[in-house]
Short mmCIF file of C-alpha atoms in Angstrom, two decimals:
data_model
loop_
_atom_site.label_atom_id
_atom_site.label_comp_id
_atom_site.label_asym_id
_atom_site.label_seq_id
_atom_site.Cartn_x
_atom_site.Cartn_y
_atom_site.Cartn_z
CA UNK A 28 8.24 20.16 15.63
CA UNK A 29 10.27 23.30 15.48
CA UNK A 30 9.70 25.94 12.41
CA UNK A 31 12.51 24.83 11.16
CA UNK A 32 11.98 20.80 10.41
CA UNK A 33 8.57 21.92 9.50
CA UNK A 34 9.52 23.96 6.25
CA UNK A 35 12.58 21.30 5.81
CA UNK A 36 9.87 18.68 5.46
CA UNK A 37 7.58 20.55 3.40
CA UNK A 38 10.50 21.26 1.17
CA UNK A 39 11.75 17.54 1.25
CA UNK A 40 8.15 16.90 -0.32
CA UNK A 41 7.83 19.79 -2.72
CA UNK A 42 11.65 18.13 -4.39
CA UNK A 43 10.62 14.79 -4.38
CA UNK A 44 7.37 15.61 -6.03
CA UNK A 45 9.00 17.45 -8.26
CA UNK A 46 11.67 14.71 -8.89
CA UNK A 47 8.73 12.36 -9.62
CA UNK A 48 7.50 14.70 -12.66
CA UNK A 49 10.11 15.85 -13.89
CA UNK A 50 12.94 13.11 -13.91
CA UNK A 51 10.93 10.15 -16.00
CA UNK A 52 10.59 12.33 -18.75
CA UNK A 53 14.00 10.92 -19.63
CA UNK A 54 13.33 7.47 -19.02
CA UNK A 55 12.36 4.59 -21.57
CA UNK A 56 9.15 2.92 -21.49
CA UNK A 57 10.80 0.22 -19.39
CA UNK A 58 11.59 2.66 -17.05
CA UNK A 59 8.45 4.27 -17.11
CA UNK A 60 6.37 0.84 -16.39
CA UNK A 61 8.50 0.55 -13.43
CA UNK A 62 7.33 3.36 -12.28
CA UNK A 63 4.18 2.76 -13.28
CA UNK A 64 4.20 -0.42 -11.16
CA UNK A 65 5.44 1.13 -8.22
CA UNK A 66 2.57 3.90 -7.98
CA UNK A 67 -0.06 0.98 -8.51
CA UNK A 68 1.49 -1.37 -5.80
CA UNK A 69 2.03 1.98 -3.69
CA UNK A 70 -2.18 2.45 -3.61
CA UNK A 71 -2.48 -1.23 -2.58
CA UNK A 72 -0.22 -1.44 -0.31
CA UNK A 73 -2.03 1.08 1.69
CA UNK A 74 -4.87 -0.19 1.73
CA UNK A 75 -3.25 -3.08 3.48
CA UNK A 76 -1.48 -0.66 6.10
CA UNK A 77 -4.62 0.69 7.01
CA UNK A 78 -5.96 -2.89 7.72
CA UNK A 79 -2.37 -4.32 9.22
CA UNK A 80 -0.78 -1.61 10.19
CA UNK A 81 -3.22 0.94 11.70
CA UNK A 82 -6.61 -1.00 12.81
CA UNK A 83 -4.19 -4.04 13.76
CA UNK A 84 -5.83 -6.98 11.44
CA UNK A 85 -3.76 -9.33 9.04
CA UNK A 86 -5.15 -9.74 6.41
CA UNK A 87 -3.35 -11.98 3.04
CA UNK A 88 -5.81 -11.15 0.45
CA UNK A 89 -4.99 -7.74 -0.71
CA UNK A 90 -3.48 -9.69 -3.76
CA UNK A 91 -7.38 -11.11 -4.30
CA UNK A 92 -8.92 -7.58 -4.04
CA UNK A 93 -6.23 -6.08 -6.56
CA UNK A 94 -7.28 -9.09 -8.95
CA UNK A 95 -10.87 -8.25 -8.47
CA UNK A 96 -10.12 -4.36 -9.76
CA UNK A 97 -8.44 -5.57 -12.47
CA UNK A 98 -10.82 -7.95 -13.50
CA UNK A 99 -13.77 -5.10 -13.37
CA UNK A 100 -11.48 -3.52 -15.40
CA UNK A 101 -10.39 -5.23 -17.84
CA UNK A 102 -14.01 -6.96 -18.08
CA UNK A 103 -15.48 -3.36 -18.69
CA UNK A 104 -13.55 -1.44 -20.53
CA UNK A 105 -13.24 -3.57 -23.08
CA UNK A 106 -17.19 -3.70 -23.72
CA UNK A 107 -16.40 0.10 -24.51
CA UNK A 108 -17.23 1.70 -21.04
CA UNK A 109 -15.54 4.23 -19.23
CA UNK A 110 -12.03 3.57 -16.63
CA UNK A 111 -14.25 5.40 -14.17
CA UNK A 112 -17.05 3.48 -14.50
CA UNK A 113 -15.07 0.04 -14.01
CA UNK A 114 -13.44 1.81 -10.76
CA UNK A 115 -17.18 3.03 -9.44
CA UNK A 116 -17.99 -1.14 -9.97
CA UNK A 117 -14.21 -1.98 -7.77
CA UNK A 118 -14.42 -0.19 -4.87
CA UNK A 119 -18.51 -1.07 -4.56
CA UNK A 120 -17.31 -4.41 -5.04
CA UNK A 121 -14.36 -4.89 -2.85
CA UNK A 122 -15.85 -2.70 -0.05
CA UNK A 123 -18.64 -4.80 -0.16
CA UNK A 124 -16.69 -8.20 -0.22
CA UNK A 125 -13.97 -6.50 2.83
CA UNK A 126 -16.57 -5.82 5.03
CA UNK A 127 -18.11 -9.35 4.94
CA UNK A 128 -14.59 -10.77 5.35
CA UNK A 129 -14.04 -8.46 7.90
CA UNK A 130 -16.45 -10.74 10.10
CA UNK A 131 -14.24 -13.46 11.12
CA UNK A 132 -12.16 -10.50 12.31
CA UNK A 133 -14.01 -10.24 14.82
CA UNK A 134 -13.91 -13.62 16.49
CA UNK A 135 -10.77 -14.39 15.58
CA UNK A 136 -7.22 -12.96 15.54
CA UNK A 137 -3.39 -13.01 14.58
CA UNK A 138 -2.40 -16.16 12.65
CA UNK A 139 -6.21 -17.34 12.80
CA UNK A 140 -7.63 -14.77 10.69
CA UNK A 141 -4.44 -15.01 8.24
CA UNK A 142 -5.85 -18.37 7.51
CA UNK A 143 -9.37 -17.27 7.15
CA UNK A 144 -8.08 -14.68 4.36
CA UNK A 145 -5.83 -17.01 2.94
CA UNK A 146 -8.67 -18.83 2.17
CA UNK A 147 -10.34 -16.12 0.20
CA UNK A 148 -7.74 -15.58 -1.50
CA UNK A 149 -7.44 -19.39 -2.60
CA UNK A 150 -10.57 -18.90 -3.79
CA UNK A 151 -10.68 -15.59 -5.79
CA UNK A 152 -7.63 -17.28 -7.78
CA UNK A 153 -9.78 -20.12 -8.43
CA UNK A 154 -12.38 -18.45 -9.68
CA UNK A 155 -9.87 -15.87 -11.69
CA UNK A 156 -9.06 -19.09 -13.48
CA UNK A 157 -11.62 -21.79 -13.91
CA UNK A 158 -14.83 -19.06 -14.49
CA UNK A 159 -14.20 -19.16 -18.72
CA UNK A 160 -17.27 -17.19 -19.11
CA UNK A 161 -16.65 -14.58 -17.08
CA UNK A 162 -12.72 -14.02 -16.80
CA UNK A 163 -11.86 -15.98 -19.93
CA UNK A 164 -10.07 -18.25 -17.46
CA UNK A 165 -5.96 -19.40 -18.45
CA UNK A 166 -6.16 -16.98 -21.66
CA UNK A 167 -6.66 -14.17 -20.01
CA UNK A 168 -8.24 -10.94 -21.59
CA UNK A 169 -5.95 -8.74 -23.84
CA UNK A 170 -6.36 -5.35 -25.46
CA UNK A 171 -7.23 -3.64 -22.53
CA UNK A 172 -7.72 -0.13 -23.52
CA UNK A 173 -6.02 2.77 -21.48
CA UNK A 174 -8.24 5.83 -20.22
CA UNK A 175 -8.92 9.05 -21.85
CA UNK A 176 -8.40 12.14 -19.17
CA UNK A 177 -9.86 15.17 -19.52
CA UNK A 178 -9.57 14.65 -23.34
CA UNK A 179 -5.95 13.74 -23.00
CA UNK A 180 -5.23 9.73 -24.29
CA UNK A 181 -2.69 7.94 -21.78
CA UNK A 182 -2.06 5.50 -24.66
CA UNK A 183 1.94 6.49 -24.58
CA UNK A 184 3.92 5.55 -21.18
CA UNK A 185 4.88 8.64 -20.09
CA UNK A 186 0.74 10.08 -20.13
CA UNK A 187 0.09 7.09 -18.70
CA UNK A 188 2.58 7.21 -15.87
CA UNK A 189 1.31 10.69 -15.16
CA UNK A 190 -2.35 9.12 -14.50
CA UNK A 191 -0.82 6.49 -12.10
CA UNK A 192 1.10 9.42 -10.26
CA UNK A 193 -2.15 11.86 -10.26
CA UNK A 194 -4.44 8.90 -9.38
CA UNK A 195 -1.50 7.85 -6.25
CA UNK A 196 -1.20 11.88 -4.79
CA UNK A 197 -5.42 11.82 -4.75
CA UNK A 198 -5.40 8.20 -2.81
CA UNK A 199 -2.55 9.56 -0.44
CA UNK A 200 -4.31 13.09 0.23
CA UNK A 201 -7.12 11.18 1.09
CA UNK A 202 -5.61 8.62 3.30
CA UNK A 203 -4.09 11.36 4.82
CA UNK A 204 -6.93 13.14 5.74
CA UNK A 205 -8.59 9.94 6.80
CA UNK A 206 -5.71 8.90 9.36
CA UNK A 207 -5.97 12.35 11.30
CA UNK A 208 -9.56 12.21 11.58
CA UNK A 209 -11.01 10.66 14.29
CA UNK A 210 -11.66 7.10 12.52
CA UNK A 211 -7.58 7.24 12.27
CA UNK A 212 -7.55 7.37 15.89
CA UNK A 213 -10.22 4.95 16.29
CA UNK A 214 -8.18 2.17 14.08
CA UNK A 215 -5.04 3.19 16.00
CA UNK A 216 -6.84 2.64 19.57
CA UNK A 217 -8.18 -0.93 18.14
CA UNK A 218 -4.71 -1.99 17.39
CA UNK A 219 -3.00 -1.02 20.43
CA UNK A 220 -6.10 -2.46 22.85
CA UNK A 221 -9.45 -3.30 21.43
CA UNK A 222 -10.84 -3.87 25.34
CA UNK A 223 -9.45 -0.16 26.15
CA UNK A 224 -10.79 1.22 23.19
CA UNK A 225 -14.27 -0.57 23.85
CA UNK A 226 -14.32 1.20 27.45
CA UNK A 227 -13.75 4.42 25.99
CA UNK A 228 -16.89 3.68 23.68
CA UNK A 229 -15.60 3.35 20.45
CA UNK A 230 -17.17 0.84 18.15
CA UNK A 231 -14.63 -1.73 17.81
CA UNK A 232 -17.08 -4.32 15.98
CA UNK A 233 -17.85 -1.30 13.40
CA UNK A 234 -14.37 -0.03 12.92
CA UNK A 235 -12.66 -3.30 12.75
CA UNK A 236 -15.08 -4.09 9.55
CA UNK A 237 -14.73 -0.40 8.22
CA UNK A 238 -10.61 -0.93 7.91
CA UNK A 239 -11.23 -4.09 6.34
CA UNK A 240 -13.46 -2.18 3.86
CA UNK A 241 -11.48 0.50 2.91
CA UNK A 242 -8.07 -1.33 2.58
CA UNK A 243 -9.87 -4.00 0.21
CA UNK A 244 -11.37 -0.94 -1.83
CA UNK A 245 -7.72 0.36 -2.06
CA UNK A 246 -6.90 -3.27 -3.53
CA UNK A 247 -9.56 -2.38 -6.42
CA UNK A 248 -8.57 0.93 -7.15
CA UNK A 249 -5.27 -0.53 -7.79
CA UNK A 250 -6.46 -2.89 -10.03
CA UNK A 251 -8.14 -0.69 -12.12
CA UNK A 252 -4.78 0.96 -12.51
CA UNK A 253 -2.82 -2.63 -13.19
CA UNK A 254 -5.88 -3.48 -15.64
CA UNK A 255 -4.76 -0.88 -18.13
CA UNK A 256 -0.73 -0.86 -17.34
CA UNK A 257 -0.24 -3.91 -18.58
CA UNK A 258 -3.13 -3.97 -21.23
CA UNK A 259 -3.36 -7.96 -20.77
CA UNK A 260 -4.44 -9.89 -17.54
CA UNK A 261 -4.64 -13.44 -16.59
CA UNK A 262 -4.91 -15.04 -13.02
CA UNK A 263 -1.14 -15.66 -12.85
CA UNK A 264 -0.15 -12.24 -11.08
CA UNK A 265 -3.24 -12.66 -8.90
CA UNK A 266 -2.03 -15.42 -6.83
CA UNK A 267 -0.85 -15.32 -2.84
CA UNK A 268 2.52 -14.28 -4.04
CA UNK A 269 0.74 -10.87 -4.49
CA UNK A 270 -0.60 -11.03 -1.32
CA UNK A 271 2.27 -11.97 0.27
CA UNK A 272 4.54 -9.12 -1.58
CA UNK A 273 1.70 -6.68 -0.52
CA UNK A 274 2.56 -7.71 3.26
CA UNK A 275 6.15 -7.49 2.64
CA UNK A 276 5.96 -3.89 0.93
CA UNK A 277 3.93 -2.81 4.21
CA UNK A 278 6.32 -4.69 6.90
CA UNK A 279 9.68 -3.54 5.15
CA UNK A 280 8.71 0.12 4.69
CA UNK A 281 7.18 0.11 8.49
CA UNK A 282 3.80 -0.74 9.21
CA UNK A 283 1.61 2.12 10.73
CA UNK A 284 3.56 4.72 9.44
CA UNK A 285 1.85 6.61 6.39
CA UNK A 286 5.52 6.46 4.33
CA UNK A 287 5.66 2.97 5.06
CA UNK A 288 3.71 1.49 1.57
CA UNK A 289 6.04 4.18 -0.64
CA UNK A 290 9.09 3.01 0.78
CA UNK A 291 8.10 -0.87 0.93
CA UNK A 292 7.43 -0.52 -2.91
CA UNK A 293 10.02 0.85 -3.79
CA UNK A 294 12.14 -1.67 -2.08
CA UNK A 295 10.10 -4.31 -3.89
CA UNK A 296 9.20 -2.69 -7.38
CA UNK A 297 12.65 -1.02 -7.68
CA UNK A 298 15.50 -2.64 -5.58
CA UNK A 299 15.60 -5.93 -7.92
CA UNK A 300 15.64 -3.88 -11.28
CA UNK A 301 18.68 -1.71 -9.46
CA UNK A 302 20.23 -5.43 -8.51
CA UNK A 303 20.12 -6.87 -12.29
CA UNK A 304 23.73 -5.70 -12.44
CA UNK A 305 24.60 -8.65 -10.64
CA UNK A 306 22.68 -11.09 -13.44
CA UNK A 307 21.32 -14.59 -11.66
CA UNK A 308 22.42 -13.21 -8.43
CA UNK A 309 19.95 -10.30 -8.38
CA UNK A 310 17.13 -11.63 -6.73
CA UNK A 311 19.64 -13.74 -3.89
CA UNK A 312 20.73 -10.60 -2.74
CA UNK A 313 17.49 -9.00 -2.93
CA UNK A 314 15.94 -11.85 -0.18
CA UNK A 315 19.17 -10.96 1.83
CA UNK A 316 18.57 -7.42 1.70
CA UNK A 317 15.07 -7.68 3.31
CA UNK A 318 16.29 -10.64 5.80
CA UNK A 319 18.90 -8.38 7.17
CA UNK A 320 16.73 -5.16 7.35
CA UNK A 321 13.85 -7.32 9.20
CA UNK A 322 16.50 -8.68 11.67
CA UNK A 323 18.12 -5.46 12.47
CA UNK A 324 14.65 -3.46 12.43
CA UNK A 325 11.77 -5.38 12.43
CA UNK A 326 9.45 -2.21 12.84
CA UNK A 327 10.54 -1.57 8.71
CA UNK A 328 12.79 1.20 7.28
CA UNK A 329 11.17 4.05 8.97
CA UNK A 330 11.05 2.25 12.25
CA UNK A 331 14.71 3.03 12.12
CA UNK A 332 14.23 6.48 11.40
CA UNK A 333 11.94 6.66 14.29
CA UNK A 334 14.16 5.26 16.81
CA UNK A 335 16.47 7.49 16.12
CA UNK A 336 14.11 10.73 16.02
CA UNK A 337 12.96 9.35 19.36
CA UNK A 338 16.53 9.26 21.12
CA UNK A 339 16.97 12.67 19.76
CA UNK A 340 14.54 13.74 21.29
CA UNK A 341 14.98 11.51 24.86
CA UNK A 342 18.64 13.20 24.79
CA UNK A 343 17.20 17.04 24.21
CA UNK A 344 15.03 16.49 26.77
CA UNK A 345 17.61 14.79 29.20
CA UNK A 346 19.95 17.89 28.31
CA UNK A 347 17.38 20.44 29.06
CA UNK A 348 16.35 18.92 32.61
CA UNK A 349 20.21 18.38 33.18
CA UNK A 350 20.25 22.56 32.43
CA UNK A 351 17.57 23.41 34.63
CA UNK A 352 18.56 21.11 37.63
CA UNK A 353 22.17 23.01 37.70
CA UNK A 354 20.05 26.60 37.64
CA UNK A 355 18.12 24.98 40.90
CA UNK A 356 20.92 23.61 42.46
CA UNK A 357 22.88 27.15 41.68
CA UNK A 358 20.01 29.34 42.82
CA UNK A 359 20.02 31.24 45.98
#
């Protein structure tokens, strides 16, 4: 990367950072839920791309995990104790629960394993509904309080939207970090070939269950985040649709690239609230949308972009050995 693109990108993300605080100060609280929504889905969504899209394991019960923060949530903080306690309890939790279910992972694969989480997630719903004494079953729990930070209340939308943001640049600094370190490379090397990376000596049996870990404990955290958002949860939102929009919000934005979950929310959170122009029709030509993107690129939105850096750079390249063979061919 020259100078150049470097400071362009690091500019690109200084505007859109600043786009993201300063622009919903104008916005309802409609607008700022949205939003709100978007940041939350963002955090779960990659926690799934580090399980799909980097270590190479499907996985369709990120919608359970996210269910099982907001549940911890919701269960705790209204018995009076702190967001942050409730979060400590989700990530335990989920970790926990992802590494166990990151077992069958490794004896089976591909569509097998899909089933295997499908199943979990079957049953987290079921328990999300029929446990009265725990989850309050079909009524839900309401009055879910929202956090106090740093003595600031995120009662209003705008505070609150703030949190979601701060808690969503601390998640992605961290997942950024953990992607160049050498567990990144270690998931990476499992997806591509798990036999290679066993010859080379890396753990594959450890690392599968660690990304299965850490992308369920992503689920929790943002379901400590939904918990509070929408101040009322029942097992409706919890089901495999969830799951399944999770997958789709990973796939369309471009699994295994670290943009991939912001863009894939966005196309899911956002795109049908930009479509409700069109009344009934919205949602139609939201499915076509995502059908035609999938069939021209199925690598996601940023697959595109890649292609294209990478015949950039095949034609630079070509250019450059096309220069030096006519300063061979002219040489005395």
């Amino acid at each position: 990367m020259t100078a150049t693109g470097k400071y362009l990108r690091i500019a690109l993300g200084v505007a859109v950072i600043a786009a993201l605080i300063i622009v919903p100060m104008n916005f309802n609280r409609y607008g700022l839920y949205i939003l709100s929504q978007w940041a939350v889905m963002t955090i779960a969504a990659m926690g799934l791309n580090l399980t799909l899209g980097y270590a190479g394991q499907v996985s369709l019960a990120q919608g359970a995990f996210v269910g099982i923060g907001a549940y911890a949530a919701a269960i705790m903080t209204t018995q009076g104790m702190p967001l942050v306690a409730a979060l400590a309890v989700a990530i335990v939790l989920c970790f926990a629960i992802g590494w166990i279910l990151g077992y069958p992972a490794l004896r089976v694969q591909h569509h097998y394993l899909a089933f295997v989480t499908l199943a979990f997630s079957t049953l987290a719903f079921l328990i999300f509904r029929n446990e009265d004494w725990l989850t309050k079953g079909i009524y839900g729990i309401s009055n879910i309080p929202r956090p106090n930070v740093l003595g600031f209340a995120t009662n209003r939308p705008l505070p609150f939207y703030y949190f979601c943001l701060g808690s969503l640049g601390i998640v992605s600094l961290a997942m950024w970090w953990l992607i160049r370190s050498p567990w990144g490379r270690a998931f990476v090397a499992l997806r591509e070939n798990p036999v290679r990376a066993l010859s080379l000596g890396i753990d594959t049996r450890r690392y599968t269950l660690m990304a299965f870990a850490i992308g369920s404990a992503l689920g929790g955290v943002a379901g400590t985040l939904y918990a509070p958002l929408t101040q009322y949860i029942d097992p409706v939102p919890f089901n495999l649709s969830l799951s399944l929009d999770l997958l789709m919000m990973v796939i369309v934005g471009g699994s295994g690239f670290f943009f991939g979950p912001f863009l894939g929310a966005m196309i899911a959170v956002l795109l049908p609230e930009w479509l409700r122009f069109t009344q009934g029709y919205y949602l139609m030509l939201y499915a076509v949308a995502v059908i035609l993107l999938l069939i021209y690129s199925p690598t996601g939105i940023l697959g595109i972009l890649d292609r294209y850096l990478a015949e950039r750079r095949t034609k630079a390249a070509s250019a450059l050995r096309a220069v030096a063979k006519s300063r061979l061919e002219t040489a005395p």
